[in-house]
PDB file of C-alpha atoms in Angstrom:
ATOM      1  CA  LEU A 740      14.530  15.207   2.522  1.00  0.00           C
ATOM      2  CA  TYR A 741      10.998  13.605   1.644  1.00  0.00           C
ATOM      3  CA  LEU A 742      11.912  10.368   3.021  1.00  0.00           C
ATOM      4  CA  LYS A 743      13.130  12.169   6.305  1.00  0.00           C
ATOM      5  CA  TYR A 744      10.960  11.695   9.284  1.00  0.00           C
ATOM      6  CA  ALA A 745       9.115  15.018   9.399  1.00  0.00           C
ATOM      7  CA  GLY A 746      10.091  15.669  12.988  1.00  0.00           C
ATOM      8  CA  ASN A 747      13.892  15.527  12.173  1.00  0.00           C
ATOM      9  CA  LEU A 748      13.519  18.373   9.550  1.00  0.00           C
ATOM     10  CA  ASP A 749      15.743  21.310  10.348  1.00  0.00           C
ATOM     11  CA  GLU A 750      13.680  24.276  10.973  1.00  0.00           C
ATOM     12  CA  GLU A 751      16.387  26.779  11.892  1.00  0.00           C
ATOM     13  CA  HIS A 752      19.844  26.287   9.622  1.00  0.00           C
ATOM     14  CA  VAL A 753      19.515  28.078   6.212  1.00  0.00           C
ATOM     15  CA  PHE A 754      21.092  26.296   3.162  1.00  0.00           C
ATOM     16  CA  TYR A 755      21.343  27.557  -0.363  1.00  0.00           C
ATOM     17  CA  ASP A 756      19.197  25.414  -2.536  1.00  0.00           C
ATOM     18  CA  ARG A 757      20.775  25.711  -6.207  1.00  0.00           C
ATOM     19  CA  HIS A 758      17.606  24.792  -7.917  1.00  0.00           C
ATOM     20  CA  LEU A 759      15.314  27.193  -6.481  1.00  0.00           C
ATOM     21  CA  ARG A 760      18.095  29.887  -6.539  1.00  0.00           C
ATOM     22  CA  LYS A 761      17.444  30.953  -2.779  1.00  0.00           C
ATOM     23  CA  GLN A 762      18.141  30.268   0.883  1.00  0.00           C
ATOM     24  CA  LEU A 763      15.798  28.408   3.053  1.00  0.00           C
ATOM     25  CA  THR A 764      15.171  25.693   5.544  1.00  0.00           C
ATOM     26  CA  GLN A 765      14.725  22.026   5.043  1.00  0.00           C
ATOM     27  CA  LEU A 766      11.223  22.268   6.172  1.00  0.00           C
ATOM     28  CA  GLU A 767      10.601  25.151   3.911  1.00  0.00           C
ATOM     29  CA  ARG A 768      12.128  23.233   1.035  1.00  0.00           C
ATOM     30  CA  VAL A 769       9.664  20.202   1.593  1.00  0.00           C
ATOM     31  CA  GLU A 770       6.483  22.234   2.237  1.00  0.00           C
ATOM     32  CA  GLN A 771       7.372  24.044  -0.933  1.00  0.00           C
ATOM     33  CA  GLY A 772       7.634  20.969  -2.738  1.00  0.00           C
ATOM     34  CA  LEU A 773       4.437  19.694  -1.379  1.00  0.00           C
ATOM     35  CA  THR A 774       2.363  22.548  -2.685  1.00  0.00           C
ATOM     36  CA  ILE A 775       3.160  21.476  -6.351  1.00  0.00           C
ATOM     37  CA  ASN A 776       1.406  18.224  -6.537  1.00  0.00           C
ATOM     38  CA  GLU A 777      -1.655  16.919  -4.533  1.00  0.00           C
ATOM     39  CA  GLU A 778      -0.782  13.167  -5.274  1.00  0.00           C
ATOM     40  CA  LEU A 779       2.861  13.949  -3.785  1.00  0.00           C
ATOM     41  CA  LYS A 780       1.391  15.726  -0.831  1.00  0.00           C
ATOM     42  CA  ALA A 781      -1.004  12.795   0.188  1.00  0.00           C
ATOM     43  CA  SER A 782       1.578  10.100  -0.349  1.00  0.00           C
ATOM     44  CA  TYR A 783       3.868  12.108   1.928  1.00  0.00           C
ATOM     45  CA  GLU A 784       1.419  12.662   4.428  1.00  0.00           C
ATOM     46  CA  SER A 785       0.430   8.972   4.605  1.00  0.00           C
ATOM     47  CA  MET A 786       4.288   7.906   4.630  1.00  0.00           C
ATOM     48  CA  GLN A 787       4.752  10.505   7.764  1.00  0.00           C
ATOM     49  CA  SER A 788       1.656   8.895   9.432  1.00  0.00           C
ATOM     50  CA  ILE A 789       2.771   5.201   8.891  1.00  0.00           C
ATOM     51  CA  MET A 790       6.457   6.348  10.215  1.00  0.00           C
ATOM     52  CA  GLU A 791       4.837   7.965  13.096  1.00  0.00           C
ATOM     53  CA  ASN A 792       2.785   5.065  14.138  1.00  0.00           C
ATOM     54  CA  LEU A 793       5.590   2.888  13.831  1.00  0.00           C
ATOM     55  CA  LYS A 794       7.731   5.150  16.116  1.00  0.00           C
ATOM     56  CA  ASN A 795       4.801   5.241  18.625  1.00  0.00           C
ATOM     57  CA  GLN A 796       4.132   1.645  18.313  1.00  0.00           C
ATOM     58  CA  ASP A 797       0.380   2.422  17.705  1.00  0.00           C
ATOM     59  CA  LYS A 798      -0.906  -0.912  15.854  1.00  0.00           C
ATOM     60  CA  ASP A 799      -4.608   0.070  15.704  1.00  0.00           C
ATOM     61  CA  LYS A 800      -3.742   3.481  14.222  1.00  0.00           C
ATOM     62  CA  LEU A 801      -1.204   1.769  11.668  1.00  0.00           C
ATOM     63  CA  VAL A 802      -3.555  -0.812  10.480  1.00  0.00           C
ATOM     64  CA  GLU A 803      -6.116   1.987  10.101  1.00  0.00           C
ATOM     65  CA  ASP A 804      -3.849   4.097   8.007  1.00  0.00           C
ATOM     66  CA  LEU A 805      -2.843   1.316   5.701  1.00  0.00           C
ATOM     67  CA  TYR A 806      -6.396   0.999   4.686  1.00  0.00           C
ATOM     68  CA  THR A 807      -7.564   4.282   4.460  1.00  0.00           C
ATOM     69  CA  ASN A 808      -5.357   6.070   2.044  1.00  0.00           C
ATOM     70  CA  GLN A 809      -6.754   7.988  -1.016  1.00  0.00           C
ATOM     71  CA  ASN A 810      -5.075   9.892  -3.866  1.00  0.00           C
ATOM     72  CA  ILE A 811      -1.613   8.318  -3.223  1.00  0.00           C
ATOM     73  CA  SER A 812       0.938   7.615  -6.043  1.00  0.00           C
ATOM     74  CA  PRO A 813       0.965   3.916  -7.625  1.00  0.00           C
ATOM     75  CA  TYR A 814       4.423   3.486  -6.089  1.00  0.00           C
ATOM     76  CA  MET A 815       2.993   4.229  -2.594  1.00  0.00           C
ATOM     77  CA  LYS A 816       0.198   1.966  -3.077  1.00  0.00           C
ATOM     78  CA  ALA A 817       2.595  -0.858  -4.095  1.00  0.00           C
ATOM     79  CA  VAL A 818       4.529  -0.145  -0.717  1.00  0.00           C
ATOM     80  CA  PHE A 819       1.212  -0.346   1.223  1.00  0.00           C
ATOM     81  CA  GLN A 820       0.153  -3.519  -0.413  1.00  0.00           C
ATOM     82  CA  THR A 821       3.411  -5.218   0.613  1.00  0.00           C
ATOM     83  CA  PHE A 822       2.767  -3.756   4.217  1.00  0.00           C
ATOM     84  CA  LYS A 823      -0.680  -5.439   4.154  1.00  0.00           C
ATOM     85  CA  LYS A 824       0.644  -8.760   3.027  1.00  0.00           C
ATOM     86  CA  ASN A 825       3.316  -8.759   5.766  1.00  0.00           C
ATOM     87  CA  LEU A 826       1.188  -7.145   7.984  1.00  0.00           C
ATOM     88  CA  VAL A 827       1.749  -9.477  11.146  1.00  0.00           C
ATOM     89  CA  VAL A 828       5.362  -9.192  10.393  1.00  0.00           C
ATOM     90  CA  VAL A 829       5.098  -5.409  10.344  1.00  0.00           C
ATOM     91  CA  LEU A 830       2.913  -5.288  13.665  1.00  0.00           C
ATOM     92  CA  ASN A 831       5.516  -7.702  15.441  1.00  0.00           C
ATOM     93  CA  ALA A 832       8.457  -5.373  14.323  1.00  0.00           C
ATOM     94  CA  SER A 833       6.477  -2.306  15.635  1.00  0.00           C
ATOM     95  CA  GLU A 834       6.246  -3.807  19.164  1.00  0.00           C
ATOM     96  CA  SER A 835      10.352  -4.134  19.464  1.00  0.00           C
ATOM     97  CA  ASP A 836      12.848  -1.377  19.883  1.00  0.00           C
ATOM     98  CA  TYR A 837      15.618  -3.817  18.227  1.00  0.00           C
ATOM     99  CA  THR A 838      16.826  -3.354  14.836  1.00  0.00           C
ATOM    100  CA  ASN A 839      19.015  -5.825  12.909  1.00  0.00           C
ATOM    101  CA  GLY A 840      21.272  -2.525  11.780  1.00  0.00           C
ATOM    102  CA  PRO A 841      24.350  -3.446  13.541  1.00  0.00           C
ATOM    103  CA  VAL A 842      24.294  -7.103  12.235  1.00  0.00           C
ATOM    104  CA  GLU A 843      23.743  -5.547   8.819  1.00  0.00           C
ATOM    105  CA  GLY A 844      26.625  -3.168   9.431  1.00  0.00           C
ATOM    106  CA  MET A 845      28.856  -6.035  10.495  1.00  0.00           C
ATOM    107  CA  ASN A 846      27.872  -8.213   7.356  1.00  0.00           C
ATOM    108  CA  ARG A 847      28.676  -5.164   5.116  1.00  0.00           C
ATOM    109  CA  MET A 848      31.994  -4.877   6.791  1.00  0.00           C
ATOM    110  CA  ILE A 849      32.985  -8.318   6.338  1.00  0.00           C
ATOM    111  CA  LYS A 850      31.738  -8.136   2.414  1.00  0.00           C
ATOM    112  CA  GLN A 851      34.000  -5.151   2.120  1.00  0.00           C
ATOM    113  CA  ILE A 852      37.138  -6.689   3.691  1.00  0.00           C
ATOM    114  CA  GLN A 853      36.658  -9.642   1.355  1.00  0.00           C
ATOM    115  CA  ARG A 854      36.383  -7.335  -1.796  1.00  0.00           C
ATOM    116  CA  THR A 855      39.492  -5.363  -0.902  1.00  0.00           C
ATOM    117  CA  ALA A 856      41.572  -8.415   0.096  1.00  0.00           C
ATOM    118  CA  PHE A 857      40.723 -10.299  -3.438  1.00  0.00           C
ATOM    119  CA  GLY A 858      40.312 -13.423  -1.437  1.00  0.00           C
ATOM    120  CA  PHE A 859      42.261 -14.811   1.509  1.00  0.00           C
ATOM    121  CA  ARG A 860      44.320 -18.075   1.252  1.00  0.00           C
ATOM    122  CA  ASN A 861      43.756 -18.801   4.751  1.00  0.00           C
ATOM    123  CA  TYR A 862      40.574 -18.624   6.611  1.00  0.00           C
ATOM    124  CA  HIS A 863      42.342 -17.739   9.995  1.00  0.00           C
ATOM    125  CA  HIS A 864      43.918 -14.737   8.306  1.00  0.00           C
ATOM    126  CA  MET A 865      40.260 -13.423   7.218  1.00  0.00           C
ATOM    127  CA  ILE A 866      38.950 -13.733  10.642  1.00  0.00           C
ATOM    128  CA  SER A 867      42.110 -11.929  12.175  1.00  0.00           C
ATOM    129  CA  ARG A 868      41.538  -9.137   9.849  1.00  0.00           C
ATOM    130  CA  ILE A 869      37.756  -8.913  10.535  1.00  0.00           C
ATOM    131  CA  LYS A 870      38.421  -8.652  14.386  1.00  0.00           C
ATOM    132  CA  LEU A 871      41.273  -6.363  14.048  1.00  0.00           C
ATOM    133  CA  ARG A 872      38.558  -4.280  12.150  1.00  0.00           C
ATOM    134  CA  GLN A 873      35.985  -4.423  14.744  1.00  0.00           C
ATOM    135  CA  MET A 874      38.620  -3.357  17.277  1.00  0.00           C
ATOM    136  CA  ARG A 875      39.209  -0.225  15.304  1.00  0.00           C
ATOM    137  CA  THR A 876      35.441   0.648  15.317  1.00  0.00           C
ATOM    138  CA  LYS A 877      33.859   1.680  18.690  1.00  0.00           C
ATOM    139  CA  PRO A 878      30.051   0.730  18.895  1.00  0.00           C
ATOM    140  CA  MET A 879      27.947   3.826  19.373  1.00  0.00           C
ATOM    141  CA  LYS A 880      25.337   4.031  22.236  1.00  0.00           C
ATOM    142  CA  LYS A 881      22.666   3.996  19.737  1.00  0.00           C
ATOM    143  CA  THR A 882      23.631   0.419  18.522  1.00  0.00           C
ATOM    144  CA  GLU A 883      24.175  -0.809  21.741  1.00  0.00           C
ATOM    145  CA  LEU A 884      21.485  -3.447  22.981  1.00  0.00           C
ATOM    146  CA  LYS A 885      19.280  -2.397  26.030  1.00  0.00           C
ATOM    147  CA  VAL A 886      19.145  -5.018  28.866  1.00  0.00           C
ATOM    148  CA  ALA A 887      15.451  -5.132  30.050  1.00  0.00           C
TER     149      ALA A 887
END
């Protein structure tokens, strides 16, 4: 739940948390966890800010948030260092609505077919198997490319 975008946290549906032994929503669970540790809260808020800036394609605010963070965990500092090191690429990626998710999904499917088949003797059989698998899965509207 802490890695989820704050706007997507469920505020209505209640679930039973075994660890806390009570019923609460996702938002209540996250808020309760953030009250425990200030470092966690600062890291969470900075991560949410970065996610918000990437979603809104706000480059100036993104750069500002990367360079003005205090009291965050060492792990989050390492992530921000990586972002700073690859800042040009991150800013370029924030401009576009495209993602490589469908390509990665296709690569995963092909590797899965190869693992379960224990190798194909004939290359054309493998290609046929991949095409058959593609025909069974329909693309979702989210993964379809937008034509400008």
